[in-house]
Short mmCIF file of C-alpha atoms in Angstrom, two decimals:
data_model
loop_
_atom_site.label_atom_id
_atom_site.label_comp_id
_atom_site.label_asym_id
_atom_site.label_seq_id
_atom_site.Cartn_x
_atom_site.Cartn_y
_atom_site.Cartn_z
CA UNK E 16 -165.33 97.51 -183.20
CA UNK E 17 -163.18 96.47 -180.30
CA UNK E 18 -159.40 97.51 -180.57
CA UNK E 19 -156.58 94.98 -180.64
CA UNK E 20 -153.62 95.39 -178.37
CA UNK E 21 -149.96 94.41 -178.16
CA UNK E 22 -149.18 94.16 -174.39
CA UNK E 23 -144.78 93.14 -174.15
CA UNK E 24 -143.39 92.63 -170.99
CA UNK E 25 -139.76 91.85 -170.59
CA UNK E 26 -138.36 89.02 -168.27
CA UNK E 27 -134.71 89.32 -168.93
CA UNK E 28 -132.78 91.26 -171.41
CA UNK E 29 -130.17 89.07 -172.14
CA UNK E 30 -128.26 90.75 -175.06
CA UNK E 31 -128.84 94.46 -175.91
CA UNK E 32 -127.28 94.55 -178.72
CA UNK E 33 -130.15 92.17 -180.19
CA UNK E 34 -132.67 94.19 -178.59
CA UNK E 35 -131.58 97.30 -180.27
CA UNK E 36 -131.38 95.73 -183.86
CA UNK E 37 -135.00 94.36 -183.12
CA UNK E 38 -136.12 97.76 -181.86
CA UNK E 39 -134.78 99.59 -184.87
CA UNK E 40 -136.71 97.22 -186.78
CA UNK E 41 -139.66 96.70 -184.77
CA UNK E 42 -140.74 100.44 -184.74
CA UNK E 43 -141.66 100.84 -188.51
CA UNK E 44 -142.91 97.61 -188.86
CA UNK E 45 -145.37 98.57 -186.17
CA UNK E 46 -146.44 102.12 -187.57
CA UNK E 47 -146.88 100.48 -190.51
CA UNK E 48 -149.16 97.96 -189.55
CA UNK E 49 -151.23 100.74 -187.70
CA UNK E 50 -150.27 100.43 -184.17
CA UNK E 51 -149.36 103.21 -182.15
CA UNK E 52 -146.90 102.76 -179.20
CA UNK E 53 -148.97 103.99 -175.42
CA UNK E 54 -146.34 103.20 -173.04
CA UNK E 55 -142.70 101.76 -173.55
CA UNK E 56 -139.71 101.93 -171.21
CA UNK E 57 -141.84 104.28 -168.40
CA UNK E 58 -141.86 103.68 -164.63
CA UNK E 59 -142.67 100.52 -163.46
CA UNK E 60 -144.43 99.30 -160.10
CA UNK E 61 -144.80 95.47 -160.30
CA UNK E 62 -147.57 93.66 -157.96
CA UNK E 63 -148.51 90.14 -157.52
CA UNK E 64 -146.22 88.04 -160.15
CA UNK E 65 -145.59 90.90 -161.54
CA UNK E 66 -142.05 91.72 -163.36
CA UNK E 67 -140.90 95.48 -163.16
CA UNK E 68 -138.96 95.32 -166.22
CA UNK E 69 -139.26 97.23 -169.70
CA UNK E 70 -143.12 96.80 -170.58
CA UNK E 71 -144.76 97.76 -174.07
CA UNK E 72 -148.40 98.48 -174.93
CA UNK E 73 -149.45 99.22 -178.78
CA UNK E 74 -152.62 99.99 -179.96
CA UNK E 75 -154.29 99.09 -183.10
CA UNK E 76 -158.02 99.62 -184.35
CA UNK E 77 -159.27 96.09 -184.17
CA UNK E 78 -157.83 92.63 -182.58
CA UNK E 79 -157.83 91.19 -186.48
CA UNK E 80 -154.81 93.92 -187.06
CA UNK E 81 -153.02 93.46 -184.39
CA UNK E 82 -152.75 89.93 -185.09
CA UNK E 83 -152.11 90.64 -188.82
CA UNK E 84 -149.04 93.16 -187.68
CA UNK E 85 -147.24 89.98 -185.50
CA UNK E 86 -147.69 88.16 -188.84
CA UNK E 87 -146.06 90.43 -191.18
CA UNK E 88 -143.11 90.20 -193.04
CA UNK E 89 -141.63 93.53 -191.53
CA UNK E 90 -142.21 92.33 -187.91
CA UNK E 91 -141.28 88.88 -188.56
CA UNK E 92 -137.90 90.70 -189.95
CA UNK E 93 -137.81 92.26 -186.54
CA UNK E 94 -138.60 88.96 -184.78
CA UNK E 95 -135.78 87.32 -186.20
CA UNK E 96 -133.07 89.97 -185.29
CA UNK E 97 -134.37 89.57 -181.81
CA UNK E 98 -133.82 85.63 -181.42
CA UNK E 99 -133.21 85.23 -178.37
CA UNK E 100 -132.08 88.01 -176.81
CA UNK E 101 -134.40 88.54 -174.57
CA UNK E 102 -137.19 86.57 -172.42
CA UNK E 103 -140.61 88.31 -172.41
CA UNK E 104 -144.19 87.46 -172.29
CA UNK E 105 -146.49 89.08 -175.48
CA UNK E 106 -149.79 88.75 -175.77
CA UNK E 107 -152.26 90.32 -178.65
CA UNK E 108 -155.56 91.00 -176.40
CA UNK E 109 -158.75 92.84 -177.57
CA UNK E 110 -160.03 95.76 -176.08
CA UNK E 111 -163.79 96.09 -174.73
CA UNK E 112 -164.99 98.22 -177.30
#
């Protein structure tokens, strides 16, 4: 069964302060759900129209869970402490196998 993935990549970080409260949020929600965190806050080399800004990838064992862990109550907790703190692009892709 393919895996599902959580692929974050920040614009603009407008307001830390909202960004922290989401993160200390976010984190559980996420290991709940199943996901496991790959790469968050490394080095950055941006091509094309590329943004080198804070970028997050999270794994989960199949597409249908990663788009059950956006849904949640937990994340949606997180969601909402974020507002709009921040300007990113997410996306929930699946995996090739």
């Amino acid at each position: 069964m393919p895996k599902g993935y959580w692929v974050s990549v920040y614009r603009t970080i407008s307001d830390p302060e909202k960004l922290a409260a989401y993160n200390k949020l976010a984190g559980p929600a996420v290991r709940a759900a199943g996901g496991r965190t790959f790469v968050r806050d490394g080095r950055v080399v941006a091509h094309d129209a590329g943004v080198a800004e804070r970028t997050i990838l999270i794994e989960f064992d199949s597409f249908e869970q990663a788009v059950a862990a956006r849904a949640s109550a937990a994340y949606q907790e997180a969601l909402a402490a974020l507002d709009d703190g921040v300007e990113r692009d997410f996306r929930i892709v699946e995996g090739l196998d």
